[in-house]
């Protein structure tokens, strides 16, 4: 089962839930696809075995050959090429590496170069479970190539927890694609509910089964509960709001210091996830 853990916005507890599940079920592969801000490793303290660079291509223009016909600039829908009367330049930071501009150049003036935009690492967490984590370099604009790289890696584990980017961006869609189900982690607040509705819309468009986990239960209002009831969305579990938990999160402490009741809640969440994916549940 590949389960994407996502949220309508950052900071709702997506990584808290993902890492606790990974720690409680050490046969699971934890995959940090939140490549712009991966922080699961802060809690899982892995020992890394492998670090793979991820590159994209960008065009380099030979202005001695260029006739400034503007074909390439007209072709590029990302506006990554500027063709002036005397000079044509490419902006590698916004190029999506589609490779199309060279095809429309009549003067053979375009060559592609590669540049590294981040790394994918593989290792073993302090709980003995496997981990893969992507990290995009600062200043890059799209983490999709990193997510694509992770998706092509050998991942044979029967249980995979995909810590996905928040929101409904193309990186979120790329991370969620191919999963068996999604779990939206949200908070019982009007702000979180508003963001969650967009995530629900995205998942329904993708026709992916999904359910909800409520983090910081006990604070806020009943809006999320009412919405889930009206929309027939399952709530798999609730992580109660507590200052102790917030403090533990801030210092990167997990599981070893949380109560048996909370561990039981996480088991209940995993049980719900497996049943939703059509698999046998787990003992709670
Ligand atoms: S490779 Fe594609 S995205 Fe990049 S500059 Fe050329 S046409 Fe634009
Ligand atoms: S398509 Fe080729 S020749 Fe035309 S402006 Fe671009 S690089 Fe120059």
Short mmCIF file of N, CA and C in Angstrom, two decimals, residues 21-126:
data_model
loop_
_atom_site.label_atom_id
_atom_site.label_comp_id
_atom_site.label_asym_id
_atom_site.label_seq_id
_atom_site.Cartn_x
_atom_site.Cartn_y
_atom_site.Cartn_z
N UNK A 21 3.83 7.24 12.07
CA UNK A 21 3.40 5.98 11.43
C UNK A 21 4.63 5.18 11.00
N UNK A 22 5.62 5.90 10.43
CA UNK A 22 6.85 5.21 9.98
C UNK A 22 7.58 4.58 11.17
N UNK A 23 7.56 5.26 12.30
CA UNK A 23 8.27 4.74 13.47
C UNK A 23 7.53 3.55 14.09
N UNK A 24 6.20 3.62 14.06
CA UNK A 24 5.41 2.53 14.66
C UNK A 24 5.36 1.28 13.79
N UNK A 25 5.55 1.49 12.48
CA UNK A 25 5.50 0.36 11.55
C UNK A 25 6.82 0.31 10.79
N UNK A 26 7.88 -0.20 11.44
CA UNK A 26 9.22 -0.11 10.84
C UNK A 26 9.43 -0.94 9.58
N UNK A 27 8.43 -1.74 9.20
CA UNK A 27 8.56 -2.42 7.89
C UNK A 27 8.17 -1.46 6.76
N UNK A 28 7.64 -0.29 7.14
CA UNK A 28 7.20 0.68 6.12
C UNK A 28 8.36 1.51 5.61
N UNK A 29 8.33 1.79 4.32
CA UNK A 29 9.28 2.74 3.74
C UNK A 29 8.70 4.14 3.90
N UNK A 30 9.46 5.02 4.52
CA UNK A 30 9.04 6.42 4.64
C UNK A 30 9.68 7.20 3.49
N UNK A 31 8.84 7.88 2.71
CA UNK A 31 9.36 8.63 1.56
C UNK A 31 9.02 10.10 1.74
N UNK A 32 10.04 10.92 1.89
CA UNK A 32 9.79 12.35 2.06
C UNK A 32 9.80 13.00 0.68
N UNK A 33 8.59 13.23 0.15
CA UNK A 33 8.46 13.88 -1.17
C UNK A 33 8.15 15.37 -1.00
N UNK A 34 8.17 15.86 0.22
CA UNK A 34 7.98 17.30 0.45
C UNK A 34 9.33 17.96 0.17
N UNK A 35 9.76 17.90 -1.09
CA UNK A 35 11.15 18.17 -1.46
C UNK A 35 11.59 19.62 -1.23
N UNK A 36 10.60 20.53 -1.14
CA UNK A 36 10.99 21.92 -0.88
C UNK A 36 11.35 22.11 0.58
N UNK A 37 10.74 21.33 1.43
CA UNK A 37 10.99 21.48 2.86
C UNK A 37 10.95 20.13 3.57
N UNK A 38 11.83 19.22 3.21
CA UNK A 38 11.77 17.90 3.84
C UNK A 38 12.29 17.97 5.27
N UNK A 39 11.49 17.52 6.24
CA UNK A 39 12.02 17.54 7.62
C UNK A 39 11.70 16.28 8.40
N UNK A 40 11.25 15.23 7.67
CA UNK A 40 11.01 13.96 8.35
C UNK A 40 12.28 13.40 8.98
N UNK A 41 13.42 13.69 8.35
CA UNK A 41 14.68 13.15 8.87
C UNK A 41 15.04 13.74 10.23
N UNK A 42 14.51 14.91 10.55
CA UNK A 42 14.80 15.51 11.86
C UNK A 42 14.26 14.61 12.98
N UNK A 43 13.15 13.92 12.69
CA UNK A 43 12.52 13.07 13.70
C UNK A 43 12.99 11.62 13.61
N UNK A 44 13.29 11.20 12.39
CA UNK A 44 13.63 9.79 12.20
C UNK A 44 15.15 9.54 12.27
N UNK A 45 15.93 10.61 12.31
CA UNK A 45 17.40 10.54 12.46
C UNK A 45 18.04 9.41 11.66
N UNK A 46 17.92 9.44 10.36
CA UNK A 46 18.47 8.31 9.57
C UNK A 46 19.98 8.34 9.45
N UNK A 47 20.49 7.18 9.13
CA UNK A 47 21.89 7.08 8.70
C UNK A 47 21.80 6.94 7.18
N UNK A 48 22.37 7.90 6.45
CA UNK A 48 22.23 7.88 5.00
C UNK A 48 23.28 6.95 4.39
N UNK A 49 22.85 6.19 3.37
CA UNK A 49 23.78 5.28 2.68
C UNK A 49 24.13 5.79 1.28
N UNK A 50 23.25 6.62 0.76
CA UNK A 50 23.33 6.95 -0.65
C UNK A 50 22.85 8.39 -0.86
N UNK A 51 23.49 9.13 -1.75
CA UNK A 51 23.03 10.49 -2.06
C UNK A 51 23.17 10.68 -3.57
N UNK A 52 22.02 10.77 -4.24
CA UNK A 52 22.02 10.79 -5.70
C UNK A 52 21.67 12.20 -6.20
N UNK A 53 22.53 12.79 -7.03
CA UNK A 53 22.18 14.11 -7.58
C UNK A 53 21.08 14.00 -8.63
N UNK A 54 20.21 14.98 -8.67
CA UNK A 54 19.15 15.00 -9.68
C UNK A 54 19.37 16.24 -10.56
N UNK A 55 19.44 16.01 -11.88
CA UNK A 55 19.74 17.09 -12.82
C UNK A 55 18.59 17.35 -13.76
N UNK A 56 18.57 18.55 -14.30
CA UNK A 56 17.65 18.87 -15.39
C UNK A 56 18.48 19.49 -16.51
N UNK A 57 17.91 19.49 -17.71
CA UNK A 57 18.64 20.10 -18.83
C UNK A 57 18.18 21.55 -19.02
N UNK A 58 19.03 22.35 -19.59
CA UNK A 58 18.64 23.72 -19.99
C UNK A 58 19.38 24.06 -21.28
N UNK A 59 18.82 24.95 -22.10
CA UNK A 59 19.45 25.24 -23.39
C UNK A 59 20.56 26.28 -23.26
N UNK A 60 21.58 26.08 -24.08
CA UNK A 60 22.63 27.09 -24.19
C UNK A 60 22.62 27.53 -25.66
N UNK A 61 22.57 28.82 -25.88
CA UNK A 61 22.42 29.34 -27.24
C UNK A 61 23.79 29.73 -27.82
N UNK A 62 24.06 29.27 -29.03
CA UNK A 62 25.26 29.69 -29.75
C UNK A 62 24.86 30.90 -30.60
N UNK A 63 25.15 32.09 -30.08
CA UNK A 63 24.71 33.30 -30.78
C UNK A 63 25.46 33.56 -32.09
N UNK A 64 26.55 32.80 -32.32
CA UNK A 64 27.22 32.92 -33.62
C UNK A 64 26.39 32.23 -34.71
N UNK A 65 25.70 31.18 -34.30
CA UNK A 65 24.85 30.46 -35.27
C UNK A 65 23.43 31.03 -35.31
N UNK A 66 22.98 31.63 -34.21
CA UNK A 66 21.59 32.09 -34.08
C UNK A 66 21.30 33.19 -35.10
N UNK A 67 20.15 33.06 -35.78
CA UNK A 67 19.73 34.08 -36.76
C UNK A 67 18.62 34.97 -36.17
N UNK A 68 18.33 34.74 -34.87
CA UNK A 68 17.34 35.56 -34.15
C UNK A 68 15.96 35.51 -34.80
N UNK A 69 15.61 34.32 -35.22
CA UNK A 69 14.31 34.12 -35.86
C UNK A 69 13.16 34.12 -34.85
N UNK A 70 13.48 33.91 -33.59
CA UNK A 70 12.52 33.92 -32.47
C UNK A 70 11.66 32.65 -32.39
N UNK A 71 11.93 31.67 -33.22
CA UNK A 71 11.15 30.42 -33.17
C UNK A 71 11.14 29.83 -31.77
N UNK A 72 12.32 29.79 -31.15
CA UNK A 72 12.44 29.13 -29.84
C UNK A 72 11.64 29.89 -28.78
N UNK A 73 11.73 31.22 -28.79
CA UNK A 73 11.03 32.03 -27.79
C UNK A 73 9.52 31.87 -27.96
N UNK A 74 9.08 31.82 -29.22
CA UNK A 74 7.64 31.65 -29.48
C UNK A 74 7.18 30.27 -29.03
N UNK A 75 8.08 29.29 -29.14
CA UNK A 75 7.71 27.91 -28.79
C UNK A 75 7.62 27.70 -27.27
N UNK A 76 8.53 28.33 -26.53
CA UNK A 76 8.63 28.03 -25.09
C UNK A 76 7.46 28.62 -24.32
N UNK A 77 6.62 27.76 -23.79
CA UNK A 77 5.45 28.27 -23.09
C UNK A 77 5.77 28.69 -21.66
N UNK A 78 7.03 28.52 -21.26
CA UNK A 78 7.43 28.96 -19.92
C UNK A 78 8.19 30.29 -19.98
N UNK A 79 8.27 30.87 -21.17
CA UNK A 79 8.97 32.15 -21.35
C UNK A 79 10.41 32.10 -20.84
N UNK A 80 11.06 30.97 -21.08
CA UNK A 80 12.43 30.81 -20.59
C UNK A 80 13.46 31.24 -21.62
N UNK A 81 12.99 31.74 -22.78
CA UNK A 81 13.93 32.19 -23.81
C UNK A 81 13.58 33.62 -24.21
N UNK A 82 14.59 34.45 -24.33
CA UNK A 82 14.37 35.82 -24.81
C UNK A 82 15.19 35.97 -26.09
N UNK A 83 14.49 36.23 -27.17
CA UNK A 83 15.19 36.39 -28.45
C UNK A 83 15.10 37.85 -28.88
N UNK A 84 16.23 38.54 -28.79
CA UNK A 84 16.28 39.94 -29.22
C UNK A 84 16.80 40.02 -30.64
N UNK A 85 17.03 41.25 -31.09
CA UNK A 85 17.49 41.43 -32.49
C UNK A 85 18.94 40.99 -32.64
N UNK A 86 19.70 41.11 -31.53
CA UNK A 86 21.13 40.79 -31.65
C UNK A 86 21.57 39.66 -30.73
N UNK A 87 20.71 39.29 -29.83
CA UNK A 87 21.12 38.29 -28.82
C UNK A 87 19.93 37.44 -28.40
N UNK A 88 20.15 36.13 -28.28
CA UNK A 88 19.11 35.24 -27.74
C UNK A 88 19.66 34.63 -26.45
N UNK A 89 18.89 34.72 -25.39
CA UNK A 89 19.38 34.15 -24.12
C UNK A 89 18.34 33.22 -23.50
N UNK A 90 18.84 32.28 -22.73
CA UNK A 90 17.94 31.36 -22.02
C UNK A 90 18.05 31.63 -20.52
N UNK A 91 16.92 31.46 -19.85
CA UNK A 91 16.91 31.62 -18.39
C UNK A 91 16.75 30.23 -17.79
N UNK A 92 17.88 29.67 -17.40
CA UNK A 92 17.88 28.26 -16.99
C UNK A 92 17.01 28.00 -15.76
N UNK A 93 16.86 29.02 -14.90
CA UNK A 93 16.09 28.80 -13.67
C UNK A 93 14.62 28.52 -13.94
N UNK A 94 14.09 29.07 -15.05
CA UNK A 94 12.66 28.83 -15.30
C UNK A 94 12.41 27.85 -16.45
N UNK A 95 13.49 27.35 -17.06
CA UNK A 95 13.36 26.32 -18.10
C UNK A 95 12.84 25.03 -17.46
N UNK A 96 11.88 24.38 -18.11
CA UNK A 96 11.33 23.12 -17.60
C UNK A 96 11.98 21.90 -18.25
N UNK A 97 13.02 22.15 -19.06
CA UNK A 97 13.78 21.02 -19.61
C UNK A 97 13.01 20.13 -20.56
N UNK A 98 12.06 20.72 -21.32
CA UNK A 98 11.24 19.88 -22.20
C UNK A 98 12.02 19.43 -23.44
N UNK A 99 13.06 20.18 -23.79
CA UNK A 99 13.87 19.80 -24.94
C UNK A 99 13.28 20.18 -26.28
N UNK A 100 12.22 20.99 -26.27
CA UNK A 100 11.53 21.32 -27.52
C UNK A 100 12.18 22.43 -28.32
N UNK A 101 12.85 23.36 -27.65
CA UNK A 101 13.34 24.53 -28.38
C UNK A 101 14.38 24.15 -29.45
N UNK A 102 15.20 23.16 -29.15
CA UNK A 102 16.21 22.75 -30.15
C UNK A 102 15.53 22.19 -31.40
N UNK A 103 14.37 21.58 -31.21
CA UNK A 103 13.66 20.98 -32.35
C UNK A 103 13.14 22.03 -33.32
N UNK A 104 12.84 23.23 -32.80
CA UNK A 104 12.27 24.25 -33.69
C UNK A 104 13.33 25.25 -34.17
N UNK A 105 14.57 25.03 -33.75
CA UNK A 105 15.63 25.94 -34.18
C UNK A 105 16.14 25.55 -35.58
N UNK A 106 16.02 26.44 -36.57
CA UNK A 106 16.45 26.09 -37.93
C UNK A 106 17.97 26.20 -38.12
N UNK A 107 18.67 26.71 -37.10
CA UNK A 107 20.10 27.01 -37.29
C UNK A 107 21.01 26.14 -36.44
N UNK A 108 20.44 25.14 -35.79
CA UNK A 108 21.24 24.24 -34.94
C UNK A 108 22.05 25.06 -33.91
N UNK A 109 21.39 26.07 -33.35
CA UNK A 109 22.11 26.98 -32.45
C UNK A 109 21.88 26.64 -30.97
N UNK A 110 21.13 25.57 -30.71
CA UNK A 110 20.80 25.25 -29.31
C UNK A 110 21.39 23.91 -28.90
N UNK A 111 22.13 23.93 -27.82
CA UNK A 111 22.66 22.71 -27.21
C UNK A 111 22.17 22.66 -25.76
N UNK A 112 22.01 21.46 -25.24
CA UNK A 112 21.55 21.36 -23.85
C UNK A 112 22.69 21.02 -22.92
N UNK A 113 22.63 21.64 -21.74
CA UNK A 113 23.56 21.32 -20.66
C UNK A 113 22.75 20.82 -19.47
N UNK A 114 23.43 20.24 -18.53
CA UNK A 114 22.75 19.73 -17.34
C UNK A 114 23.15 20.55 -16.13
N UNK A 115 22.20 20.68 -15.18
CA UNK A 115 22.57 21.30 -13.91
C UNK A 115 21.84 20.55 -12.79
N UNK A 116 22.49 20.48 -11.64
CA UNK A 116 21.91 19.76 -10.49
C UNK A 116 20.93 20.68 -9.77
N UNK A 117 19.73 20.14 -9.48
CA UNK A 117 18.74 20.96 -8.76
C UNK A 117 18.45 20.41 -7.35
N UNK A 118 19.07 19.29 -7.01
CA UNK A 118 18.84 18.75 -5.67
C UNK A 118 19.36 17.32 -5.58
N UNK A 119 19.04 16.68 -4.47
CA UNK A 119 19.55 15.33 -4.21
C UNK A 119 18.44 14.45 -3.65
N UNK A 120 18.55 13.16 -3.94
CA UNK A 120 17.68 12.17 -3.31
C UNK A 120 18.58 11.25 -2.48
N UNK A 121 18.22 11.10 -1.21
CA UNK A 121 19.04 10.28 -0.31
C UNK A 121 18.27 9.06 0.15
N UNK A 122 19.02 8.02 0.45
CA UNK A 122 18.43 6.76 0.89
C UNK A 122 19.15 6.33 2.16
N UNK A 123 18.42 5.79 3.13
CA UNK A 123 19.08 5.37 4.36
C UNK A 123 18.17 4.55 5.24
N UNK A 124 18.58 4.42 6.51
CA UNK A 124 17.83 3.64 7.51
C UNK A 124 17.59 4.56 8.71
N UNK A 125 16.34 4.63 9.17
CA UNK A 125 16.01 5.51 10.31
C UNK A 125 16.48 4.88 11.62
N UNK A 126 16.40 5.65 12.68
CA UNK A 126 16.81 5.11 13.99
C UNK A 126 15.85 4.03 14.48
#
